[in-house]
Coordinates of C-alpha atoms and ligand atoms in Angstrom, one line a residue:
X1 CA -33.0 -14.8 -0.5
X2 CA -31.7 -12.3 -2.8
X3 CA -32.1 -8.8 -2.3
X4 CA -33.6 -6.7 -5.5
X5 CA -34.4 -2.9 -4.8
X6 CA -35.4 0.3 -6.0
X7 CA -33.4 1.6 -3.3
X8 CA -31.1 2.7 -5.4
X9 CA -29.3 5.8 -4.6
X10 CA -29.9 7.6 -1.4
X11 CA -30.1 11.4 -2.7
X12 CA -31.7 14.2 -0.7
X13 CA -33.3 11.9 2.3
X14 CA -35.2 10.4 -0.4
X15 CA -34.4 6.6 -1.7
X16 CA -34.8 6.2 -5.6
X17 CA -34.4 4.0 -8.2
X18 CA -31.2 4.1 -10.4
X19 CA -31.0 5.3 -14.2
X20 CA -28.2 3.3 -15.0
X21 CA -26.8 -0.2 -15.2
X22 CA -28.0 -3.2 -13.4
X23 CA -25.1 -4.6 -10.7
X24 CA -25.7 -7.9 -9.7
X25 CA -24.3 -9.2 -6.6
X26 CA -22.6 -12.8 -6.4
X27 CA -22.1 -14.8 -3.6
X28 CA -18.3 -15.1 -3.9
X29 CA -19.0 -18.7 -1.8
X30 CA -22.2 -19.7 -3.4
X31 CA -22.4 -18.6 -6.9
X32 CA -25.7 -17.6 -5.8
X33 CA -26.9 -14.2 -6.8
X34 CA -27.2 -11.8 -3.3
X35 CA -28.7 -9.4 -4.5
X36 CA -28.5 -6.3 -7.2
X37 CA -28.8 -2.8 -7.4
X38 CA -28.6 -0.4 -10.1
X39 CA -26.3 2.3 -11.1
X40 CA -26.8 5.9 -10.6
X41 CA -26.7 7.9 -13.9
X42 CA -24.3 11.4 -14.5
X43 CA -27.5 13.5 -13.4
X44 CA -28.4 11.5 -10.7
X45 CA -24.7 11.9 -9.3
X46 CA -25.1 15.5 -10.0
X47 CA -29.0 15.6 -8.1
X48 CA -26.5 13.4 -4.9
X49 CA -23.4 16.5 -4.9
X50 CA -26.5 19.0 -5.1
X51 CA -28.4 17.8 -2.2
X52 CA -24.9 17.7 -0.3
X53 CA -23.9 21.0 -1.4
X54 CA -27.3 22.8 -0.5
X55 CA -27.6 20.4 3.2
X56 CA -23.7 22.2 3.9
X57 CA -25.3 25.6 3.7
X58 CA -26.8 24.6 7.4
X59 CA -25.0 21.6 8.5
X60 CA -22.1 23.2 9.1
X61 CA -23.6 25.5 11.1
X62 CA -25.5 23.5 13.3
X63 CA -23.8 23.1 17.1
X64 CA -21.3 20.7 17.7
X65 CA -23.6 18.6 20.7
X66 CA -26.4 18.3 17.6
X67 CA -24.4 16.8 15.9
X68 CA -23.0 14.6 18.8
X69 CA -26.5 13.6 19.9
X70 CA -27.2 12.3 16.6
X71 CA -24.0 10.2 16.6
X72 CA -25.0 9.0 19.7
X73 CA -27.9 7.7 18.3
X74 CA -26.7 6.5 15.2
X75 CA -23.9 4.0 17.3
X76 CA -27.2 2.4 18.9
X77 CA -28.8 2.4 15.7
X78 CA -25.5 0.5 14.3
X79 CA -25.5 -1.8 17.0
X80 CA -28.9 -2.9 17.3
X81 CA -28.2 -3.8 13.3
X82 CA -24.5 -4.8 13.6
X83 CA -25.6 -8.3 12.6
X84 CA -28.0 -7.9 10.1
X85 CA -25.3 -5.8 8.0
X86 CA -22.5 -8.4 8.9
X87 CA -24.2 -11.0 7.4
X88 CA -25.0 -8.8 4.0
X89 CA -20.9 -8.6 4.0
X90 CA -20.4 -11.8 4.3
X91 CA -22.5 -13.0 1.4
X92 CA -21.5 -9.9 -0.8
X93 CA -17.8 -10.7 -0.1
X94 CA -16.9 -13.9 1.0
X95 CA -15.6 -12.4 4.3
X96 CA -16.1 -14.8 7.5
X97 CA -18.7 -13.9 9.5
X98 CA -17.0 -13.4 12.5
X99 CA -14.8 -10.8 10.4
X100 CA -17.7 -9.1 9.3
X101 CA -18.9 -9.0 13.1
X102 CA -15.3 -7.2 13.9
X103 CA -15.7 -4.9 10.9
X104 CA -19.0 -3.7 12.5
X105 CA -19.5 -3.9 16.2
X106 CA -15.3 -3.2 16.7
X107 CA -14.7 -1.0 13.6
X108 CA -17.7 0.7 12.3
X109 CA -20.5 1.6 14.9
X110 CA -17.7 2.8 17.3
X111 CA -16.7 5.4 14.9
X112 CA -19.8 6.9 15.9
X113 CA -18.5 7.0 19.3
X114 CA -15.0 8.2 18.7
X115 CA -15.8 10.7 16.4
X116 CA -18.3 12.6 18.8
X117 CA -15.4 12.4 21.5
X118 CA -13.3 13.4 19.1
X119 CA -15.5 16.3 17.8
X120 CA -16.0 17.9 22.0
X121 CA -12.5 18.1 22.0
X122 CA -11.4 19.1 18.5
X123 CA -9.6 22.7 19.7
X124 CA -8.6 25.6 17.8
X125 CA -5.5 28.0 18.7
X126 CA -4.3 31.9 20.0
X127 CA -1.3 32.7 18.1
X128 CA 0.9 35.4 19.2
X129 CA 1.7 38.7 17.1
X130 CA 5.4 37.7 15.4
X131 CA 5.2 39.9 12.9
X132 CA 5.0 43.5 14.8
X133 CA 6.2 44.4 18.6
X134 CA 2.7 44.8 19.4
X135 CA 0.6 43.0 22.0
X136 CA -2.7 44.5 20.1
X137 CA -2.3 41.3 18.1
X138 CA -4.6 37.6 18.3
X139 CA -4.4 35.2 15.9
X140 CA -7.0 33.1 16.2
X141 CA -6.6 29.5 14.0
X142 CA -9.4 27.2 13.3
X143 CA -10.9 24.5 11.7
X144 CA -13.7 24.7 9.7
X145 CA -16.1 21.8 7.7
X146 CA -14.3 22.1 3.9
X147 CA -17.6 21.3 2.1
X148 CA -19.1 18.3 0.3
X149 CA -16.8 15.1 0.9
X150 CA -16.8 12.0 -1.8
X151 CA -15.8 8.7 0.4
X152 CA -15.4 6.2 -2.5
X153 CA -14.6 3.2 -0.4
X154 CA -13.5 -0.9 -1.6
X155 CA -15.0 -3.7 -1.0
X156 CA -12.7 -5.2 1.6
X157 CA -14.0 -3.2 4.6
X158 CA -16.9 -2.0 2.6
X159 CA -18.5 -0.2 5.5
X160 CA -16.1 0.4 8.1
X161 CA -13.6 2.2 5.4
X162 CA -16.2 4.6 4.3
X163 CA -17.4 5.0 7.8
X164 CA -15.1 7.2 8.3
X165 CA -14.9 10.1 5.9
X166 CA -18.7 9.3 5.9
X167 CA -18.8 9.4 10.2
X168 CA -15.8 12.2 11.3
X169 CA -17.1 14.3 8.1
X170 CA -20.7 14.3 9.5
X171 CA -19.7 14.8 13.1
X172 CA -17.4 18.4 12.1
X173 CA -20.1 19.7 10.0
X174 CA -19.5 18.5 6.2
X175 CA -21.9 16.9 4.0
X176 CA -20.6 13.7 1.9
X177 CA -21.3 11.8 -1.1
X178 CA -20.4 8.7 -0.6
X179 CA -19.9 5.9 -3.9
X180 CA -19.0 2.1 -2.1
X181 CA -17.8 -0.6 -3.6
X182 CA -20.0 -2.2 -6.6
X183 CA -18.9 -5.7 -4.9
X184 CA -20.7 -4.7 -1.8
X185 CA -23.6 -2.0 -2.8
X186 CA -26.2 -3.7 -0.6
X187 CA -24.5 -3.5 3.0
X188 CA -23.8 -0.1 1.6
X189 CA -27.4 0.7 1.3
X190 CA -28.5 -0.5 5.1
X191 CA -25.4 1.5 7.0
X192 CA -27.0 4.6 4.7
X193 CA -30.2 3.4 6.6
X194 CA -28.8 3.5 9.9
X195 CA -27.3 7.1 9.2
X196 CA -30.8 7.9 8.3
X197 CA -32.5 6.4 11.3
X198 CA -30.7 8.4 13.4
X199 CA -31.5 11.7 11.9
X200 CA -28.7 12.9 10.0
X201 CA -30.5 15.7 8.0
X202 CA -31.9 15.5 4.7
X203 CA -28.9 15.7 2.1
X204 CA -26.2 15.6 4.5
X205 CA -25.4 11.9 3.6
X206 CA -26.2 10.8 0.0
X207 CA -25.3 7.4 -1.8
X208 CA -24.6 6.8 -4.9
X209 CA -23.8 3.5 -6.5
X210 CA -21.7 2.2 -9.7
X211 CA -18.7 1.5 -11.1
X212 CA -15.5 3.3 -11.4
X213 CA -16.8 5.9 -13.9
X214 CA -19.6 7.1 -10.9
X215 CA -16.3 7.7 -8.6
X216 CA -14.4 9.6 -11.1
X217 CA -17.5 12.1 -11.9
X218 CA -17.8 12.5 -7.9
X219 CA -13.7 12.8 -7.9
X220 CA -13.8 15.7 -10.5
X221 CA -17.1 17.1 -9.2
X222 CA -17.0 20.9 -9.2
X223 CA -18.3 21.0 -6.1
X224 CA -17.0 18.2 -4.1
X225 CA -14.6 20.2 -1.8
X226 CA -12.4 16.8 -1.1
X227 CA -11.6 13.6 -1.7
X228 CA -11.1 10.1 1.0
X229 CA -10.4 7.5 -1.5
X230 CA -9.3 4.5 -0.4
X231 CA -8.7 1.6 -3.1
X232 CA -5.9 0.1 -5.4
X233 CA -2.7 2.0 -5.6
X234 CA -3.4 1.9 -9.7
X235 CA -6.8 3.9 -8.9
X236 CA -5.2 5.9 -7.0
X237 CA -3.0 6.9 -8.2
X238 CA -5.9 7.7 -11.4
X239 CA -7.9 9.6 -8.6
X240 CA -4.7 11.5 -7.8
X241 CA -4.5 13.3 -11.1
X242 CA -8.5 14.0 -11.7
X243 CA -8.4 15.3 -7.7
X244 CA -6.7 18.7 -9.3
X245 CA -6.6 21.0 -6.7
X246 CA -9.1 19.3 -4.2
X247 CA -8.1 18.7 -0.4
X248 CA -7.5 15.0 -0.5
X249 CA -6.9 11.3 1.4
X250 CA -5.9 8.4 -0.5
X251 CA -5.0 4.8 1.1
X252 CA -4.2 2.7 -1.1
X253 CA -1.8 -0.5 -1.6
X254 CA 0.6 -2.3 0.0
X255 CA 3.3 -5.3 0.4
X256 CA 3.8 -5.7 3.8
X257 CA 7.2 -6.9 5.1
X258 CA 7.2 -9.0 8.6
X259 CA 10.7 -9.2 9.9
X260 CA 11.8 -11.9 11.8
X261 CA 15.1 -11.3 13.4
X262 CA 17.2 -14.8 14.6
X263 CA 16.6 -13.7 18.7
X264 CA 12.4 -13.3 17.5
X265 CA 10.4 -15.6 19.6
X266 CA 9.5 -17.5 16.7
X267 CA 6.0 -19.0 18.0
X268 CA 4.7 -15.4 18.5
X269 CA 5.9 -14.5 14.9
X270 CA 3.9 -17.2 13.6
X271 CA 0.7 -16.7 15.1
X272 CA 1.5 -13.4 14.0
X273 CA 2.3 -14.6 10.5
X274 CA -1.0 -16.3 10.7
X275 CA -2.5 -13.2 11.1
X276 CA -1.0 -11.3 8.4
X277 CA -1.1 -13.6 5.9
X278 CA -4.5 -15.1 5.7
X279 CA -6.9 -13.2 7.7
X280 CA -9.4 -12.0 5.2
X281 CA -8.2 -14.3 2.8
X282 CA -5.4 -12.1 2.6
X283 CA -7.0 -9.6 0.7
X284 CA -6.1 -6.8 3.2
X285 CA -4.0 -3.7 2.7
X286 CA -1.9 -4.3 5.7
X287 CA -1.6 -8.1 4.7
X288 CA 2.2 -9.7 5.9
X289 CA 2.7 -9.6 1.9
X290 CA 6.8 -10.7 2.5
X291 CA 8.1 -12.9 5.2
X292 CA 11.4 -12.1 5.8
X293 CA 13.3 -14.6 8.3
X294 CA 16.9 -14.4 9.5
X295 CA 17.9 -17.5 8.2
X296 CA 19.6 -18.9 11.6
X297 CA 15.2 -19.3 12.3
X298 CA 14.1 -20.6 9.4
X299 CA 13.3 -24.1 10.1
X300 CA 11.6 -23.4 13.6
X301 CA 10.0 -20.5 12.1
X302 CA 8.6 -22.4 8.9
X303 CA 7.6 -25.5 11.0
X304 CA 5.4 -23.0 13.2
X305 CA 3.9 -22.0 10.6
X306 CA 2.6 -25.2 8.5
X307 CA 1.7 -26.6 11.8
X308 CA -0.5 -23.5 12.2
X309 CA -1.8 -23.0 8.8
X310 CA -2.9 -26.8 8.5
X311 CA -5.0 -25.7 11.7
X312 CA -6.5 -23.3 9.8
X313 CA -10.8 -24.2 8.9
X314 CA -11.2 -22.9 5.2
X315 CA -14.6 -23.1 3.9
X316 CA -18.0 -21.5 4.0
X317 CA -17.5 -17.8 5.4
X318 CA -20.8 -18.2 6.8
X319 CA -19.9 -20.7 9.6
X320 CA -19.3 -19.9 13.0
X321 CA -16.0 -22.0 13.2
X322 CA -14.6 -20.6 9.6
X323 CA -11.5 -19.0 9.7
X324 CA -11.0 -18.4 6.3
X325 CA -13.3 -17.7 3.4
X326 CA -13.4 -17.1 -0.3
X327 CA -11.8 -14.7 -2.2
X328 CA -13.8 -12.2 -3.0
X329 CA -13.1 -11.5 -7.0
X330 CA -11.6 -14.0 -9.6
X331 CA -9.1 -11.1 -10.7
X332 CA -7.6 -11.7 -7.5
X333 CA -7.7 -15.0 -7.3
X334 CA -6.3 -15.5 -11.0
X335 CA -3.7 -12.8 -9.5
X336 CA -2.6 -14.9 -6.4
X337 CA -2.2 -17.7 -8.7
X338 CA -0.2 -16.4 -11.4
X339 CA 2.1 -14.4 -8.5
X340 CA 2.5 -18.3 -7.7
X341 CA 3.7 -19.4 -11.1
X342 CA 5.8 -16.9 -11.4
X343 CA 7.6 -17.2 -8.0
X344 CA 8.1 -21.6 -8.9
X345 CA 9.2 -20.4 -12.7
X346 CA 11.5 -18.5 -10.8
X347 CA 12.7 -21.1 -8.4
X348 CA 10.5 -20.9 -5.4
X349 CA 8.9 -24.0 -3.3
X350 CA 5.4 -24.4 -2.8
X351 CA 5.6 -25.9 0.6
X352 CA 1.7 -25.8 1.4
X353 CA -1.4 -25.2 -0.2
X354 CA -1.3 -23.5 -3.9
X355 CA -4.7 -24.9 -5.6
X356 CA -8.5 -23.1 -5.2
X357 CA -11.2 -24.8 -6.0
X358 CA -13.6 -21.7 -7.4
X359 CA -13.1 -18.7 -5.2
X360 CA -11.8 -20.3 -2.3
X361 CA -8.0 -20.2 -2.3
X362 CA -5.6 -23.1 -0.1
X363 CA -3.5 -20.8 2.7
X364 CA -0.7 -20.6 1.0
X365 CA 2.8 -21.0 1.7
X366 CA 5.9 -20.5 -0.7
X367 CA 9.7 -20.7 0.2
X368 CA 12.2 -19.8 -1.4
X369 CA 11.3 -16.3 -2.8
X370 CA 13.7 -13.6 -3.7
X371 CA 13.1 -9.8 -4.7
X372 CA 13.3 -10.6 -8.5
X373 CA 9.6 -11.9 -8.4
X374 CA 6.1 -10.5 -8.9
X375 CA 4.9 -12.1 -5.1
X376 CA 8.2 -10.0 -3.7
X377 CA 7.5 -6.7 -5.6
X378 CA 3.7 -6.6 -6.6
X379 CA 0.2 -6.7 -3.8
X380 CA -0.4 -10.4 -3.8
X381 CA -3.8 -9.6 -1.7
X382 CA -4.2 -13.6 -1.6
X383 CA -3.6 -16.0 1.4
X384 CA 0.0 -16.9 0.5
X385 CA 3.1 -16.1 3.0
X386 CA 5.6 -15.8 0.6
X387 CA 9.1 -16.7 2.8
X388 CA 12.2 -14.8 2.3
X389 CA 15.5 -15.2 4.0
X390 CA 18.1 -12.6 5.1
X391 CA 21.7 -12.6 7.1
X392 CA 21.5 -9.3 8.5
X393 CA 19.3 -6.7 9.9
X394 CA 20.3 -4.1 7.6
X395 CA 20.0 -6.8 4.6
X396 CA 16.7 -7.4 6.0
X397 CA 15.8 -3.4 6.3
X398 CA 16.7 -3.1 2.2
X399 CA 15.1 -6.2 0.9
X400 CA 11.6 -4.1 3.1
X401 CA 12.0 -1.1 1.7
X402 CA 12.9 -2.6 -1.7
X403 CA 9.6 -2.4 -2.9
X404 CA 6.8 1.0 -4.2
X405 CA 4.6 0.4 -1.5
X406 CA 5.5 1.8 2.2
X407 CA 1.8 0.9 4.2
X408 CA 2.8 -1.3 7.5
X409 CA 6.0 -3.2 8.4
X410 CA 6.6 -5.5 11.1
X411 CA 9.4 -6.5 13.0
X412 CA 10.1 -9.7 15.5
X413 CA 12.9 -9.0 18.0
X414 CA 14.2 -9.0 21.7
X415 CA 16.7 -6.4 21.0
X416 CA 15.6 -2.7 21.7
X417 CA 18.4 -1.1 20.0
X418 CA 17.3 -3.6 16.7
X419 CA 13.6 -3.0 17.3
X420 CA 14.3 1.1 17.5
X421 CA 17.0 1.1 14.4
X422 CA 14.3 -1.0 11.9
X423 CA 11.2 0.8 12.9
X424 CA 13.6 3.9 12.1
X425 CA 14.5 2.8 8.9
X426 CA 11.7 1.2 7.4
X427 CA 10.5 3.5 5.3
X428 CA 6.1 2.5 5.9
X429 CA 3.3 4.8 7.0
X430 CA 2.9 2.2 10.2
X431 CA 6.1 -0.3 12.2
X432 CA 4.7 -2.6 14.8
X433 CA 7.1 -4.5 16.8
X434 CA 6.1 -7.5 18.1
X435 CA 2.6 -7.2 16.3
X436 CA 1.1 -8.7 13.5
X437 CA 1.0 -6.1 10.2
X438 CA -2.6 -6.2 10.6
X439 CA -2.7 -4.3 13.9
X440 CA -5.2 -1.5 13.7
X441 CA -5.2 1.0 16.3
X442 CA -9.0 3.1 15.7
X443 CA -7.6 6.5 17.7
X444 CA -3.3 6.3 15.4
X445 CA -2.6 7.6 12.2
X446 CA -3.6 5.6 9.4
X447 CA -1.8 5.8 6.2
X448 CA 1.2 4.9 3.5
X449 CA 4.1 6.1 2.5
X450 CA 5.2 5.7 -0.8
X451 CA 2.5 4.1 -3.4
X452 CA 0.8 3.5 -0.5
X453 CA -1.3 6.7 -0.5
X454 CA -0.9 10.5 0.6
X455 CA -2.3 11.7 4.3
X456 CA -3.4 10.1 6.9
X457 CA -7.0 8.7 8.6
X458 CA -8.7 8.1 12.0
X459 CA -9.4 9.9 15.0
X460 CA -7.8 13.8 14.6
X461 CA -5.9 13.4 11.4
X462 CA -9.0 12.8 9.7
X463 CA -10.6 15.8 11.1
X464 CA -7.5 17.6 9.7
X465 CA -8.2 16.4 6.6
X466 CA -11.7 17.0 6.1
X467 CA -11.5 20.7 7.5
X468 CA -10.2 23.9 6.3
X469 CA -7.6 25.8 8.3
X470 CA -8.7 29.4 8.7
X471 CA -6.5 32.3 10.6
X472 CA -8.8 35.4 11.6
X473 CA -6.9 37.9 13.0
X474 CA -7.7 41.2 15.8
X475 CA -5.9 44.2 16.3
X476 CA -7.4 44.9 19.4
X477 CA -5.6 48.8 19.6
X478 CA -8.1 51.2 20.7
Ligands
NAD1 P1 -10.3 -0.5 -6.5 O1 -9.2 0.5 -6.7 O2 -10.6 -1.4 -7.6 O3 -11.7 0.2 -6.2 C1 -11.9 1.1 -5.1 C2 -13.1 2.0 -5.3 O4 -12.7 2.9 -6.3 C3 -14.3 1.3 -5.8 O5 -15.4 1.9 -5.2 C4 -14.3 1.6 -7.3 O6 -15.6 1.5 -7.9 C5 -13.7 3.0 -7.3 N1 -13.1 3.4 -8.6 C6 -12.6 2.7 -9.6 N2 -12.1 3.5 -10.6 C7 -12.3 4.7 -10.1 C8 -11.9 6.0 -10.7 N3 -11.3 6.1 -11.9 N4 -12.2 7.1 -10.0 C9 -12.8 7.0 -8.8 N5 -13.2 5.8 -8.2 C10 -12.9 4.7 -8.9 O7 -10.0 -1.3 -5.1 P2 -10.7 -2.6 -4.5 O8 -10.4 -3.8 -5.3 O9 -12.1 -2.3 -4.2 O10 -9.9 -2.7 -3.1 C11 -8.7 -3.4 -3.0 C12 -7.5 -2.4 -2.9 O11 -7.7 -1.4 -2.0 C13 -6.2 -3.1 -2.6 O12 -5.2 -2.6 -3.4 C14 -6.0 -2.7 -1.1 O13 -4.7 -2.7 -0.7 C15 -6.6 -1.3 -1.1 N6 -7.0 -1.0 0.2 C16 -6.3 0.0 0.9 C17 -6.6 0.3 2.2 C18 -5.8 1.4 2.9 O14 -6.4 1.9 3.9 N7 -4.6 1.7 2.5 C19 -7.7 -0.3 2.8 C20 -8.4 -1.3 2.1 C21 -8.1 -1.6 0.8

């Protein structure tokens, strides 16, 4: 049943209706309309940073166990509804929904959790004097709440992502603003409910919904004290330039390489491979975008690999035994297929897959594939392993870091010297060895080098971020 609302924007503890355009929601499976939601207008966007702005006057200087007894609360909250919202993801973005389970039960309501254990133990510091032979001298550094924080989130983790600006910001004492993805507004709406539900004051959380022009007026907002984007590198990089001044986080693209040195074990790559490549369609930032073999592995490696991906149960993302949905946009989709083309004009093999039939694209896998092509340069986010071949590790190191995006590399070894020197030299935000590219760690920095954004999220390097740094210093001479 689709879901139609006046629950628009979520401004001031109050829900309203939006001024501005109507967004309808598609089943990315189904055709079928989800649901829709309209568009908050300029002053409605204003009314949201107001609300946030005027709750920060006393949020910030509530105590820290208030605020951890409502995040408490809010992870039961989250939990008792993890399904509910899961389900919403699913048919908003074609995600399977026992991906949408993980991005909520795993992912989202324990940011609750980690973010008030996080919060207890969130020190300041005593300097010494260094400036005077004195011992009159303390330099006290802390940390406080910087102010009202947009979280413009995409669609791919459409909760989880924003959950934390939205989450960590609320549990050190900021307000937010937050504007999700207009290709998942409606899951959106119910995590706002649960943030609600659990008693976040009045104006301390505020949604806002829209397109890309409702982001850019939170992104230049006067009084939006900083910035957690996470999206293309291309918006990014957009938000970048209107951010000004503004204390900022941006995550955004990457093109994964996996490594897969000739002493790998070769079945643990592929399942890794498996992973990397079409988990979530592929339409993940830490997708295995490049699969680089040593070529003494190839054929063991490749044969892994078909065997496994013809395993693989494509179809509606709403079945239990689905392991791989739709894609969730036809820009994408058309994308994936025209990084294809390109790669066989070029003089790649198709050795599996390569059609869609509507959204839903075949697990992909293309041989032959060399640096000169869009797949080898450009974010794919499709389910395609594109396979590259190298002769040495340092070949292999170049051909990774050959690329603008640095988010997550992988490498498959035995050798700890090998495994030591890549994750050295590869120049990405994240190295796993042994691991699949899309191995998330909730409590390790998050974050990419390169084009593949500035800062770092999770646990205490998202508290750095959304904080100011303040030294107050005593002379304590009488
Ligand atoms: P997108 O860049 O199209 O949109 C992201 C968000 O930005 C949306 O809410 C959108 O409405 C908003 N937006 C668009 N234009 C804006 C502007 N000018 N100012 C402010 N906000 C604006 O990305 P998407 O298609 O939703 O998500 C997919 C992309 O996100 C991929 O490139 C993927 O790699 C990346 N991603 C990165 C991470 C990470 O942590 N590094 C995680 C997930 C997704």
């Amino acid at each position: 049943m689709a879901v139609t609302t006046t629950r628009d924007a979520f401004i001031g503890g109050e829900w309203i209706a939006g001024d501005g355009e109507t967004i309808e929601v598609r089943s990315p499976w189904s055709g079928e309309t989800v649901g829709s939601v309209t568009a908050s207008s300029p002053s409605q966007v204003d009314s949201a940073v107001a609300a946030a702005a005027e709750s920060f006057k006393t949020w910030r200087k509530t105590s820290v166990l208030e605020r951890v007894e409502i995040c408490r609360r809010a992870f039961t909250i989250c939990m008792d509804r993890a399904e509910e919202i899961a389900q919403s993801i699913t048919r908003e973005t074609g995600k399977t929904i026992r991906e949408s389970r993980e991005e909520m039960i795993e992912f989202t309501a324990d940011h609750f959790r980690r973010a008030s254990e996080d919060v207890l133990r969130h020190a300041g510091k005593v300097l010494p004097s260094t400036q005077e032979r004195s011992n009159d001298k303390r330099i006290v550094v802390v940390q406080e709440p910087i102010g009202v924080v947009a979280a413009i989130s995409p669609w791919n983790f459409p909760v989880d992502i924003a959950g934390i600006p939205i989450v960590y910001g609320l549990a050190v004492g900021c307000s937010v603003v937050w504007k999700p993805s207009e290709h998942a507004p409606l899951c959106a709406n119910l995590f706002a409910e649960v943030l609600d539900d659990a008693g976040f004051p009045a104006g301390t959380v505020n949604v806002v919904h829209g397109r890309g022009e409702v982001g850019s007026q939170l992104v230049t907002h006067r009084d939006v004290a900083s910035v957690v984007f996470t999206g293309s590198t291309a918006t990014g990089e957009r938000v970048a330039r209107d951010a000004g001044l503004k204390n900022r986080v941006l995550e955004l693209g990457g093109n994964g390489p996996q490594i897969v040195l000739a002493d790998a074990d070769v079945e643990k790559a592929a399942d890794a491979a498996i992973t990397g490549c079409f988990y979530l369609a592929g339409q993940c930032c830490t997708a295995a975008e490049r699969i680089l073999v040593h070529e003494s592995v190839k054929d063991p490696f490749l044969a892994a690999l078909v065997e496994r991906t013809k395993a693989l149960r494509v179809g509606d993302p709403l079945d239990e035994a689905t392991d791989m949905g739709p894609m969730c946009t036809s820009e994408v989709l058309q994308r994936t297929q025209e990084h294809l083309a390109d790669a066989v004009a070029k003089g790649a093999t198709i050795v599996l897959g390569g059609g869609h039939e509507g959204q839903l694209h075949e697990p992909t896998i293309v041989d032959g594939v060399t640096q000169e092509m869009r797949i080898a340069q450009e974010e794919t986010f499709g389910p395609v392993a594109p396979i590259m071949t190298f002769r040495t590790l340092d070949e292999a190191l170049e051909i990774a870091n050959a690329t603008e995006y640095g988010l997550t590399a992988s490498v498959f070894t035995r050798s700890l010297h090998d495994a030591w020197h890549a994750a050295e030299e590869l120049r990405h935000g994240t190295v796993h060895v042994n691991e699949t590219t899309n191995y998330w760690d909730q409590l390790a920095p998050f974050g990419g080098a390169k084009s593949s954004g500035a800062g770092r999220e999770l646990a205490g390097w998202i508290i750095d971020a959304l904080t100011e740094t303040k030294q107050i210093t005593f002379d304590l001479a009488p």
